XYZ file of C-alpha atoms in Angstrom:
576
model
C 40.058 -11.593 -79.144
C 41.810 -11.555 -75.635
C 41.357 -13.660 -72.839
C 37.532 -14.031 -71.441
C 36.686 -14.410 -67.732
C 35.431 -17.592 -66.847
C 32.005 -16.676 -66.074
C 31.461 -15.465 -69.201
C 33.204 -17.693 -71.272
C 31.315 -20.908 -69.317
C 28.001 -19.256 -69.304
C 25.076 -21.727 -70.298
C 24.194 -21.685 -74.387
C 21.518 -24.190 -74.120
C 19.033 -25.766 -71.361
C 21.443 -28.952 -70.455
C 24.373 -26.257 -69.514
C 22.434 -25.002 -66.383
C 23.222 -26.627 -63.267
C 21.543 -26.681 -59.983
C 18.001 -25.564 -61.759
C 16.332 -28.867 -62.785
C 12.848 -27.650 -61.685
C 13.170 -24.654 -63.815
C 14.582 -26.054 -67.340
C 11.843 -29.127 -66.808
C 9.457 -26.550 -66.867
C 10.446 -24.543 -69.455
C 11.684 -27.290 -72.317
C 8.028 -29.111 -71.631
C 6.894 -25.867 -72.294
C 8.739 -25.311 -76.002
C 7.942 -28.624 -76.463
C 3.952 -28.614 -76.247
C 3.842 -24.907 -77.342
C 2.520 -23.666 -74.108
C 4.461 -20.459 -74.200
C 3.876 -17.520 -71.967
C 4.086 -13.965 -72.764
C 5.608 -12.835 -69.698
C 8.026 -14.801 -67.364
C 9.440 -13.379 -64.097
C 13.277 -14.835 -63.241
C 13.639 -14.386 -59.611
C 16.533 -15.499 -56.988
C 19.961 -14.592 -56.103
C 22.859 -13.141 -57.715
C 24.972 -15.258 -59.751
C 22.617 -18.340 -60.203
C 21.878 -18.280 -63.880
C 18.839 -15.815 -64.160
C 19.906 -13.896 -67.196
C 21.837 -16.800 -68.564
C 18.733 -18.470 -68.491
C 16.347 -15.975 -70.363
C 19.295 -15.516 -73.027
C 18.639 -19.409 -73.617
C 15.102 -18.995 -73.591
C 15.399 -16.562 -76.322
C 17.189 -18.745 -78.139
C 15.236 -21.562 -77.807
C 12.451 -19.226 -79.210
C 13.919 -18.116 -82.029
C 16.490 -20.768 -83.517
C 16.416 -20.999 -86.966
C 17.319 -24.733 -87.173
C 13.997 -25.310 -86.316
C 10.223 -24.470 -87.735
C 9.212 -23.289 -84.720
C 10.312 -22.803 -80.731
C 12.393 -25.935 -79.454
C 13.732 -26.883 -76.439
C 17.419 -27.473 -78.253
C 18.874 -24.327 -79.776
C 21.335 -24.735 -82.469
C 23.889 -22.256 -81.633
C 24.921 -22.240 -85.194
C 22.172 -20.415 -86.723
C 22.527 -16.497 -87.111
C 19.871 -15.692 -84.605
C 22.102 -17.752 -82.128
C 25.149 -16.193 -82.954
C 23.625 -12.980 -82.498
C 21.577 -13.691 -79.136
C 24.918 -14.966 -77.816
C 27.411 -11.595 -78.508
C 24.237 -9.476 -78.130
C 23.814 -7.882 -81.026
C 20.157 -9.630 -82.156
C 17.846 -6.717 -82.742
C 15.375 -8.747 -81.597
C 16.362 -9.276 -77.987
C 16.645 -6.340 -75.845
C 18.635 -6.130 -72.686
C 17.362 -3.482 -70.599
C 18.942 -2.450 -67.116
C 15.976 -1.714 -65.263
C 18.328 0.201 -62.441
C 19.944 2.425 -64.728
C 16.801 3.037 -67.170
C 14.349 2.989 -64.312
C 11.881 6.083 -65.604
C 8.767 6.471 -67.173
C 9.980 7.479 -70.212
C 12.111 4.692 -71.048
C 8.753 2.517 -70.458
C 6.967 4.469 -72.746
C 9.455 4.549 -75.388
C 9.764 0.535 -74.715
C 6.137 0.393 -75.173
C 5.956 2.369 -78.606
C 9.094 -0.171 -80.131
C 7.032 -3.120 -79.022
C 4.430 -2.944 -80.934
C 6.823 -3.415 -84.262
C 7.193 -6.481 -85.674
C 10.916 -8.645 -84.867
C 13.475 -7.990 -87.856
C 14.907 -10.927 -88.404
C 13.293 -13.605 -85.683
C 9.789 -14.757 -84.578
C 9.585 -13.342 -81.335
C 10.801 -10.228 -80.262
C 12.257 -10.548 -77.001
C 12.269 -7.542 -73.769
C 15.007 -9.085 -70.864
C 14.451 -6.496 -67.923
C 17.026 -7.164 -65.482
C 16.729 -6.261 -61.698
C 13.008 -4.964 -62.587
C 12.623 -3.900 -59.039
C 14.215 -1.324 -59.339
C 11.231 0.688 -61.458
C 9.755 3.322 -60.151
C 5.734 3.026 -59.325
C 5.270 4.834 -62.473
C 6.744 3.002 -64.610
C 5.329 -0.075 -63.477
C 1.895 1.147 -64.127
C 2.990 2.341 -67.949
C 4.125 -1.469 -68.637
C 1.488 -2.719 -66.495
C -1.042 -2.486 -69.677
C 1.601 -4.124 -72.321
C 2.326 -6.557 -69.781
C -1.090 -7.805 -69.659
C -2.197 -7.968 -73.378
C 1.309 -7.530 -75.221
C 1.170 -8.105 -79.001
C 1.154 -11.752 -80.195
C 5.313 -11.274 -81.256
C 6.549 -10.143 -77.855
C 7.842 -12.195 -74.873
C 8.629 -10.262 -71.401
C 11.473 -11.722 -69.680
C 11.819 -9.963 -66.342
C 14.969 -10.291 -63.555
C 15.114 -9.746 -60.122
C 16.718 -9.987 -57.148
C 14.022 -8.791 -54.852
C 10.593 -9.593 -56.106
C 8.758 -8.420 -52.940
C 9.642 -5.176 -54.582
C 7.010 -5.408 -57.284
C 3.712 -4.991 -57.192
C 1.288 -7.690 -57.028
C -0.292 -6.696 -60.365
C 2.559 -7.417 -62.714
C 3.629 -10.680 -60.443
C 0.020 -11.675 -61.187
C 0.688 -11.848 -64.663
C 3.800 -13.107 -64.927
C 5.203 -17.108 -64.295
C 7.586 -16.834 -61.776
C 10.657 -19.354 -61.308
C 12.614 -19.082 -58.699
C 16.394 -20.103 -58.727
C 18.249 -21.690 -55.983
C 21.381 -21.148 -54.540
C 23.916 -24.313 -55.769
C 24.568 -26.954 -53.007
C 28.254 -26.856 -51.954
C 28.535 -30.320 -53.204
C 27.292 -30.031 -57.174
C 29.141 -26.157 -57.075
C 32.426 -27.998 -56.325
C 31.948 -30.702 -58.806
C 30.857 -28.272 -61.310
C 34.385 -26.704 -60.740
C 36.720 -29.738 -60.823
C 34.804 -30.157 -64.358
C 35.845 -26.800 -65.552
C 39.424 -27.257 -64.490
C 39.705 -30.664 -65.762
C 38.699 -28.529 -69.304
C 40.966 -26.160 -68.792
C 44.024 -27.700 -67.699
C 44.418 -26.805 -63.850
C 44.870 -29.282 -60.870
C 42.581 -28.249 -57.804
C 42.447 -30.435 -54.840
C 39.235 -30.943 -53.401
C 39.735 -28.725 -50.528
C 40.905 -25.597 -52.882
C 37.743 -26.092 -54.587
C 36.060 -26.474 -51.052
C 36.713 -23.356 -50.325
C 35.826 -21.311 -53.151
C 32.780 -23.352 -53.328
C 32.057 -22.318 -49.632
C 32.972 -18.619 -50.289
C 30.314 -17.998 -52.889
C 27.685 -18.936 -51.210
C 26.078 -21.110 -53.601
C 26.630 -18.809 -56.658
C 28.105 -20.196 -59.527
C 29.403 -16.722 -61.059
C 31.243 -15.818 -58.022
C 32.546 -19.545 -57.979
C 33.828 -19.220 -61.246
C 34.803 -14.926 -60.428
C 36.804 -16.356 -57.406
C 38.591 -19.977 -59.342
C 39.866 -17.264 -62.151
C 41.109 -15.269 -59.294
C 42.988 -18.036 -57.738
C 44.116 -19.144 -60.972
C 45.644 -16.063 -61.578
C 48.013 -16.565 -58.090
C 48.955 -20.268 -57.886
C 48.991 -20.942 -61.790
C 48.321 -24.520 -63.163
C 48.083 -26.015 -59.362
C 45.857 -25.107 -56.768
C 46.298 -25.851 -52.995
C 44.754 -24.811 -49.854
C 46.543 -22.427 -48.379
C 47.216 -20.435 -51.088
C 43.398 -20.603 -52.379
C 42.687 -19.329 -48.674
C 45.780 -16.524 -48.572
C 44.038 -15.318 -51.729
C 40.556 -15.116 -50.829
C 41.389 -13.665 -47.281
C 39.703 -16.506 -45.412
C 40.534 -19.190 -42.973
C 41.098 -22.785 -44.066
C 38.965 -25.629 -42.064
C 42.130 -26.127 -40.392
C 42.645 -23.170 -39.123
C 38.341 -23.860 -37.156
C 39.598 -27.531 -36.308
C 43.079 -25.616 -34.325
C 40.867 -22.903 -32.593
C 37.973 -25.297 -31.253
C 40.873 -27.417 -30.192
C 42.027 -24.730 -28.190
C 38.842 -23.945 -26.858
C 38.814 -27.053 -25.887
C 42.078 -27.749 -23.615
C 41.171 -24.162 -22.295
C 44.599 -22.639 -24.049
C 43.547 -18.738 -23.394
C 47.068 -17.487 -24.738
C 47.207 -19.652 -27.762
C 44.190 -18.760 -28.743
C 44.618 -14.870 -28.487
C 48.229 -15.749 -30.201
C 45.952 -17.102 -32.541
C 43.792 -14.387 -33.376
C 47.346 -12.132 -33.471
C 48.266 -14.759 -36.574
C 44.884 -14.451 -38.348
C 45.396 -10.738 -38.551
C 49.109 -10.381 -39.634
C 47.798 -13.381 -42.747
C 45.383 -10.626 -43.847
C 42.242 -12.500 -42.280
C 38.855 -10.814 -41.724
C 37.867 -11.739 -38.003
C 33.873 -10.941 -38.537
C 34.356 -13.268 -41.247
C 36.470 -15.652 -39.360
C 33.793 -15.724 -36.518
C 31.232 -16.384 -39.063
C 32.989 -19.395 -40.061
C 33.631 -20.528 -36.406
C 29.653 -20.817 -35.939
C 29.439 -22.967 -38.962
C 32.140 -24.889 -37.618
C 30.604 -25.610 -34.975
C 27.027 -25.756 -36.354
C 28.467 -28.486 -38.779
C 29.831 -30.466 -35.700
C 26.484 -30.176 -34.002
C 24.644 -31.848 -37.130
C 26.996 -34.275 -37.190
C 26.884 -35.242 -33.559
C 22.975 -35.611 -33.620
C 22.319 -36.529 -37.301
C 25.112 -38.320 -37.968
C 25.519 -35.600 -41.043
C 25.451 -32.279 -42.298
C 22.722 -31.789 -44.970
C 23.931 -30.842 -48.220
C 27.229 -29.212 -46.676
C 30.722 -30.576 -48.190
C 32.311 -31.828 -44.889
C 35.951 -32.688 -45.146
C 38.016 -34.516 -42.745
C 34.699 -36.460 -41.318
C 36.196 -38.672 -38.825
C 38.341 -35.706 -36.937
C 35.108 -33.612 -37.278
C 33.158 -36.302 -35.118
C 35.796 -36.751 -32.425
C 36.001 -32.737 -31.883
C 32.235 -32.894 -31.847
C 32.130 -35.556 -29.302
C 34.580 -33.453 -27.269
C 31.844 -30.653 -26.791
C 29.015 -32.427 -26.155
C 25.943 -31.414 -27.351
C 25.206 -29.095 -25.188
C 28.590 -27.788 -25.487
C 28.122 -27.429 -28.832
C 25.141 -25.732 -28.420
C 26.459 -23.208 -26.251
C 29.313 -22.274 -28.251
C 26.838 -21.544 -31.298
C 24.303 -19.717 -28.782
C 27.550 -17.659 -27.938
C 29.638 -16.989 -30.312
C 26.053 -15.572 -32.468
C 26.123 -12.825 -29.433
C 29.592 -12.375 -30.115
C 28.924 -11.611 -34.099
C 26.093 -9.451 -33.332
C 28.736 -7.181 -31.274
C 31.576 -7.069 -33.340
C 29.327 -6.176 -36.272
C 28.653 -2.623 -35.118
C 32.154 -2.409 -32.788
C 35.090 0.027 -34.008
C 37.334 -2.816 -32.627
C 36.089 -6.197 -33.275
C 38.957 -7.860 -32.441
C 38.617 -7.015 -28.754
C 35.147 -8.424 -28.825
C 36.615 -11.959 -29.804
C 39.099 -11.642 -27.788
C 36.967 -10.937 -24.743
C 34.572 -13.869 -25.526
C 37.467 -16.596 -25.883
C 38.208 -14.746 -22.472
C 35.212 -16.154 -21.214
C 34.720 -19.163 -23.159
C 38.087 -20.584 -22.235
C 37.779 -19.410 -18.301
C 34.041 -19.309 -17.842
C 34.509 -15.918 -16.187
C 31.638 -13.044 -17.168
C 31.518 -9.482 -16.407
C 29.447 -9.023 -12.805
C 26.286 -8.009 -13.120
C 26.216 -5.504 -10.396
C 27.712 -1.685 -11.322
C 28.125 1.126 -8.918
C 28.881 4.419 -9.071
C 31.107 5.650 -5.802
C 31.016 9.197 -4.677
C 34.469 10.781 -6.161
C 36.646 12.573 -3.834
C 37.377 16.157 -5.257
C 39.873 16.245 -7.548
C 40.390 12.856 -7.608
C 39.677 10.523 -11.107
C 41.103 6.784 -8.922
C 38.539 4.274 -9.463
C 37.471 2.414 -6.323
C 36.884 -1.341 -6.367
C 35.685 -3.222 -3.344
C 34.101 -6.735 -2.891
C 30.248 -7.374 -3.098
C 28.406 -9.989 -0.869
C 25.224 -10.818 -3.637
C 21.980 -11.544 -1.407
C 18.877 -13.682 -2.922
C 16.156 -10.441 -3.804
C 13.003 -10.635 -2.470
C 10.124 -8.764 -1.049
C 12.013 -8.869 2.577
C 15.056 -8.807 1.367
C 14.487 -5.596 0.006
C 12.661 -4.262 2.944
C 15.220 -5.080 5.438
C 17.868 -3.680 3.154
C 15.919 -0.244 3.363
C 15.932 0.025 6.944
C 19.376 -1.088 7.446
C 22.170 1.143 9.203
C 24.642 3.049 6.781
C 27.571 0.985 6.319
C 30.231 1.238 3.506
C 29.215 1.046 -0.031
C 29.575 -2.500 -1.846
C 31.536 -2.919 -5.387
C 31.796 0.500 -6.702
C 33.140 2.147 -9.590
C 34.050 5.723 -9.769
C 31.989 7.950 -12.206
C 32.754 11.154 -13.758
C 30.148 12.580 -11.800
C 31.026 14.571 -9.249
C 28.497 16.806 -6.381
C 29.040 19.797 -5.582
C 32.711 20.949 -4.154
C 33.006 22.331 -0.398
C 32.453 25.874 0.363
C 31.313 26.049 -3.414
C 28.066 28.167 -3.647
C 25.107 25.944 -5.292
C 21.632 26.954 -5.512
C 19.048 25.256 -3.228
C 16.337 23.763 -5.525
C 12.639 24.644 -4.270
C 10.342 22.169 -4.435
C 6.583 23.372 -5.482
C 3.917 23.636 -2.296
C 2.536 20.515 -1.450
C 5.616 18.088 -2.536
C 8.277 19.275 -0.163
C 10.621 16.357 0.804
C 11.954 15.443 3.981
C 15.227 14.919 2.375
C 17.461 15.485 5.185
C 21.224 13.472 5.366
C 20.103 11.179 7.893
C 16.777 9.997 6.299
C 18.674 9.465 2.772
C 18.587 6.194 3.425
C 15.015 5.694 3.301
C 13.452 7.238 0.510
C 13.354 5.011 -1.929
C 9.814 5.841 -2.444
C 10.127 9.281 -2.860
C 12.281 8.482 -5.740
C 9.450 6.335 -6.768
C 7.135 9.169 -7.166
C 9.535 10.944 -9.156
C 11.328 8.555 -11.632
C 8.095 9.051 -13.866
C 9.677 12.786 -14.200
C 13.351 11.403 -14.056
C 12.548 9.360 -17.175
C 10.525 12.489 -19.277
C 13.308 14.173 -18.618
C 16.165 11.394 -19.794
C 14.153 10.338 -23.111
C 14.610 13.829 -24.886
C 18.446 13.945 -23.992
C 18.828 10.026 -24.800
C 15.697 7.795 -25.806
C 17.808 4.687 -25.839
C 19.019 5.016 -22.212
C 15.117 5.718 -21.126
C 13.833 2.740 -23.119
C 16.503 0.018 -21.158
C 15.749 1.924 -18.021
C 12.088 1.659 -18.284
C 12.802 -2.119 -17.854
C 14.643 -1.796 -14.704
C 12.818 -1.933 -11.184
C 13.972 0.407 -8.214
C 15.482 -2.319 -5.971
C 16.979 -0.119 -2.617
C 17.859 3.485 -1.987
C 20.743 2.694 0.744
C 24.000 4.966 1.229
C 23.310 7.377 -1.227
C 23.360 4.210 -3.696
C 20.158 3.911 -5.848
C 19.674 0.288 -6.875
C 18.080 -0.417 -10.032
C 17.218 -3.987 -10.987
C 17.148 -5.856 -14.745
C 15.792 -9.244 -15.644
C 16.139 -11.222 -18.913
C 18.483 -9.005 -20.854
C 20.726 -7.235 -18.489
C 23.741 -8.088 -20.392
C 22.495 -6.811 -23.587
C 21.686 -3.660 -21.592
C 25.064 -4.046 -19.153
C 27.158 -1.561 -21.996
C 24.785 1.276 -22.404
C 24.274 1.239 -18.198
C 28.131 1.328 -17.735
C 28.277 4.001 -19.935
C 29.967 6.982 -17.851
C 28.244 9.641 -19.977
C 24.572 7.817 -18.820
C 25.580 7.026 -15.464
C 26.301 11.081 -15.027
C 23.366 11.665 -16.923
C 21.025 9.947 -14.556
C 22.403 11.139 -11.214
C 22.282 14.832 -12.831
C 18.785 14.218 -13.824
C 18.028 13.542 -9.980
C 20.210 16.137 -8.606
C 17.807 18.546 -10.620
C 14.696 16.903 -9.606
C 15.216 16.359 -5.495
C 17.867 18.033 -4.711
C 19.967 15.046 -3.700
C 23.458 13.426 -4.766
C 23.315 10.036 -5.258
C 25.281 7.034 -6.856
C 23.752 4.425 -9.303
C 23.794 0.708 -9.492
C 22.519 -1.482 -12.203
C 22.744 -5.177 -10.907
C 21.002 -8.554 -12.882
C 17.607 -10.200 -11.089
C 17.654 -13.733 -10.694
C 14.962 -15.501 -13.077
C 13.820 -17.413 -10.501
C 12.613 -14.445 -7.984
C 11.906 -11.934 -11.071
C 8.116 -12.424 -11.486
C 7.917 -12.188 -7.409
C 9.623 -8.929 -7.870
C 7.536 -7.802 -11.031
C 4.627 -7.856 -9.198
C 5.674 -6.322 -5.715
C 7.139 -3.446 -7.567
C 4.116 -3.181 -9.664
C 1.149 -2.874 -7.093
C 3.921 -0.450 -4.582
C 4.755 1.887 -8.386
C 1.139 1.612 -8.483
C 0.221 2.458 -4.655
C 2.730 5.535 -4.827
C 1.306 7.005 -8.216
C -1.802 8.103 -6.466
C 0.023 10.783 -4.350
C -2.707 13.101 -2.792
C -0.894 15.830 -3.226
C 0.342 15.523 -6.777
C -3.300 15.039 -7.798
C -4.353 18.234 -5.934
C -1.484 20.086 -7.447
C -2.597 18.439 -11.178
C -6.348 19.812 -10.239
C -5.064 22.875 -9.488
C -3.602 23.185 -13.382
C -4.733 26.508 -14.489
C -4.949 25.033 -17.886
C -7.128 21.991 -16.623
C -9.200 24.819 -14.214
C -9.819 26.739 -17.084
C -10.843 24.080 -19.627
C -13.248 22.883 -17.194
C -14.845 26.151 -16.757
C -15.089 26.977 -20.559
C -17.087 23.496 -20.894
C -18.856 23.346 -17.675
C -17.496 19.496 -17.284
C -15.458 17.857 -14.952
C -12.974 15.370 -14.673
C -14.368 11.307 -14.806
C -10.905 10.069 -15.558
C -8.091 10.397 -16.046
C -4.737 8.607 -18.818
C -2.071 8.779 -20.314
């Protein structure tokens, strides 16, 4: 026979073999022992922790021959063994539960059940990743389940057991397996290359331990993988060049560089991590735990269960940050992750944060739109003064003169060229609006009536942009600039409002409404003076919804008029 993968040639033959499960084999040797057998046992837990492994040795354990009946010590010797190990017992059936998901395969189960074993005392059903059954089939095994015939034993497997439904957990013991500690994974490694003949330092096996995640087949997938690339000798770098991942060094470097505030080192960095092959989500991922680790360490004087090399350097870097440092950097770098997962170009969205990690630089919060000359596409730039917003703030800054617009960015949209025919939009009777050039400035609460409409209008084109901008408040309405305010969020929202496609999108919107050109801000309200603004905009929204002549022009609806007169009611109220 050729050569065997590790996984499969180290896989558990009897109860002592399984590592990392203690609460599970107690269980189930008391169990062979006393004879309190179930008919129906549900394996549940990740990938790669020794769920089928498991039932194989359960089967085993049921049907060794060495014995006069079930024990907790297989023989491995016996022909039932033998045959339960290669798979080729007719007793025990493997059944992939994702590939043979159907009704009919139940039913046909079903039928075969009820036949006595061949050769063994029990006859033995392993359904791996059961989830994946369709309702139907579920209720066909639902009856054999509960009252299977006295020679049958159900072993089910699954990776997702809120999958299944509550009547076949309910008659099932489930045992759920656990994810290895990095510690016992790694010594569980040195062990099998000690057997095998290959020297691994501890960090090699540190970090194959670390990249699978506390699953012992992947550990021993990745260690034959390795194997395969350094030979009889493992080391670090290697072991990391292989697996595409970063060495603990490589964390220790870039914090230090964080650190001493080295912005070009650490984008020269990055530039090194990508010609070695390295994945930067994955590198960022690491970087939290990095730091995470650090944080433990600083404030519990450890790190759990997590294999922490290189202790002493890892408290002095951790002492460097601070605490709060520390928890900063975490708090960060998580935003960071959540970016770069769903960016075409992740790298700029490290890059950018060591930007501001290393400078303490952010983007500003305030965003304008400046009119666009014709035919020009230069983006204008010019310095803001911020001002503390509040109630008279915002008042005064209504009724100031016109003066020149403050930091402004040039949009794609542009109004109407000279001498360039455009037609004149006509208002309906009753809500004409004195929007002449001079009073511009001061309608801010006409736009107020009418970003109810803006908004109906903006959700059918783009419901994401009219969900953030629900959130904003209508700060000023000064220079043909429209103000529009955001509290706790605004730079989760700062990317879609900067978008120039929504930008154009919203001035269109109220082109087409009033009949006005007018440029957009999106700026960031202080915490401390948002709940003062909350409510002022609230009760002024509130004090401009009831419009006397948009509820005459609603009570003249000929649909409302002639709903009225087909019931002979009237309107009490009136809601959304």
């Amino acid at each position: 026979m050729g050569y065997q993968a590790l996984y499969r040639s180290w896989r558990p033959q009897n109860f002592k073999d399984i590592i990392g499960q203690e609460h599970i084999v107690t269980s189930l040797t008391n169990a062979l022992k006393i004879g309190r057998l179930a008919h129906a046992y549900l394996f549940s837990g990740p990938r790669g922790t020794g769920k089928t492994s498991t039932a194989k040795v359960l089967a085993k354990a049921l049907n060794c021959l060495q014995a006069d009946s079930p024990s907790p010590e297989p023989c491995n010797e016996c022909a039932n063994c033998r045959e339960i190990t290669v798979g080729s017992s007719l007793d025990v059936i493997e059944i992939d539960a994702a590939s043979n998901r159907g009704i009919d395969e139940i039913r046909d189960l079903r039928e075969k059940a009820k036949f006595s074993p061949a050769n063994s005392r029990y006859k033995v059903y392993i359904i791996d990743e059961v989830h994946m059954l369709t309702t139907e089939a579920f209720n066909a095994l639902l009856k054999t389940l509960e009252e299977p015939p006295a020679h049958v034993v159900f072993i089910l497997a699954t990776t997702d057991p809120q999958k299944i439904p509550l009547t076949v957990l309910s008659r099932c013991q489930r045992y759920d397996f656990h994810r290895l500690p990095g510690e016992e994974l790694m010594n569980h490694l040195a062990k099998i290359c000690k057997a095998i003949g290959v020297k691994a330092d501890e960090t090699s096996l540190n970090v194959i331990a670390k990249s699978s995640e506390g699953c012992v087949r992947d550990a021993l997938s990745l260690l034959d993988q390795v194997i395969s690339y350094c030979g009889q000798s493992l080391n670090p770098q290697d072991t990391a060049k292989v697996l595409g991942i970063a060495t603990d060094e490589a964390y220790f470097q870039m914090a230090d560089l964080i650190l001493t505030r080295r912005l070009a080192d650490a984008i020269l960095f990055i530039d090194q991590l990508l010609l070695a092959g390295k994945d930067l989500y994955q590198f960022t991922q690491g970087l939290i735990w990095h730091f995470r680790n650090l944080l433990l360490l600083l404030t519990c004087g450890e790190v759990g269960k997590e294999q922490l090399l290189a202790k002493d350097r890892a408290l002095e870097q951790a002492k460097r940050f601070g605490r709060s440092g520390l928890l900063k950097m975490i708090k960060f770098l998580s935003e960071t992750l959540s970016e770069m997962k769903y960016s075409s170009q992740p790298r700029i969205n490290l890059e950018i944060a060591l930007v501001q990690i290393t400078t303490g630089e952010k983007p500003s919060s305030s965003f304008k739109i400046a009119e666009v000359e014709s035919g020009s596409n230069d983006y204008k730039v010019q310095a803001e003064e911020k001002t503390p917003l509040n109630k008279e703030n915002l008042n005064r800054e209504n009724k100031e003169e016109k003066v020149s617009p403050p930091v402004t960015f040039t949009d794609n949209f542009n109004p109407p060229a000279a001498g360039k025919e455009v037609k004149e939009s006509k208002p309906k009777e009753g809500k004409e609006l004195n929007l002449k050039k001079e009073n511009l400035n001061s309608d801010l609460d006409q736009i107020q009536r009418n970003w109810k409409k803006v908004l109906d209008i903006i959700v059918k084109k783009r419901p994401g942009l009219a969900n953030v901008l629900k959130k904003g408040r209508l700060l000023s309405f000064k220079n043909n600039c429209l103000t529009i305010g955001f509290g706790f969020g605004f730079s989760g929202y700062s990317l879609l409002l900067n978008d120039p496609k929504n930008k154009q999108l919203i001035c269109q919107v109220l082109h087409d409404i009033m009949g006005i050109t007018v440029q957009v801000a999106c700026t960031e309200i202080p915490e401390s003076e948002e709940a003062i603004l909350e409510k002022t905009y609230l009760t002024e929204i509130d004090q401009l919804s009831k419009d006397p002549s948009q509820e005459k022009e609603e009570d003249n609806d000929p649909l409302v008029a002639g709903l009225l007169t087909m019931f002979s009611g009237e309107i009490v109220s009136e809601g959304e």
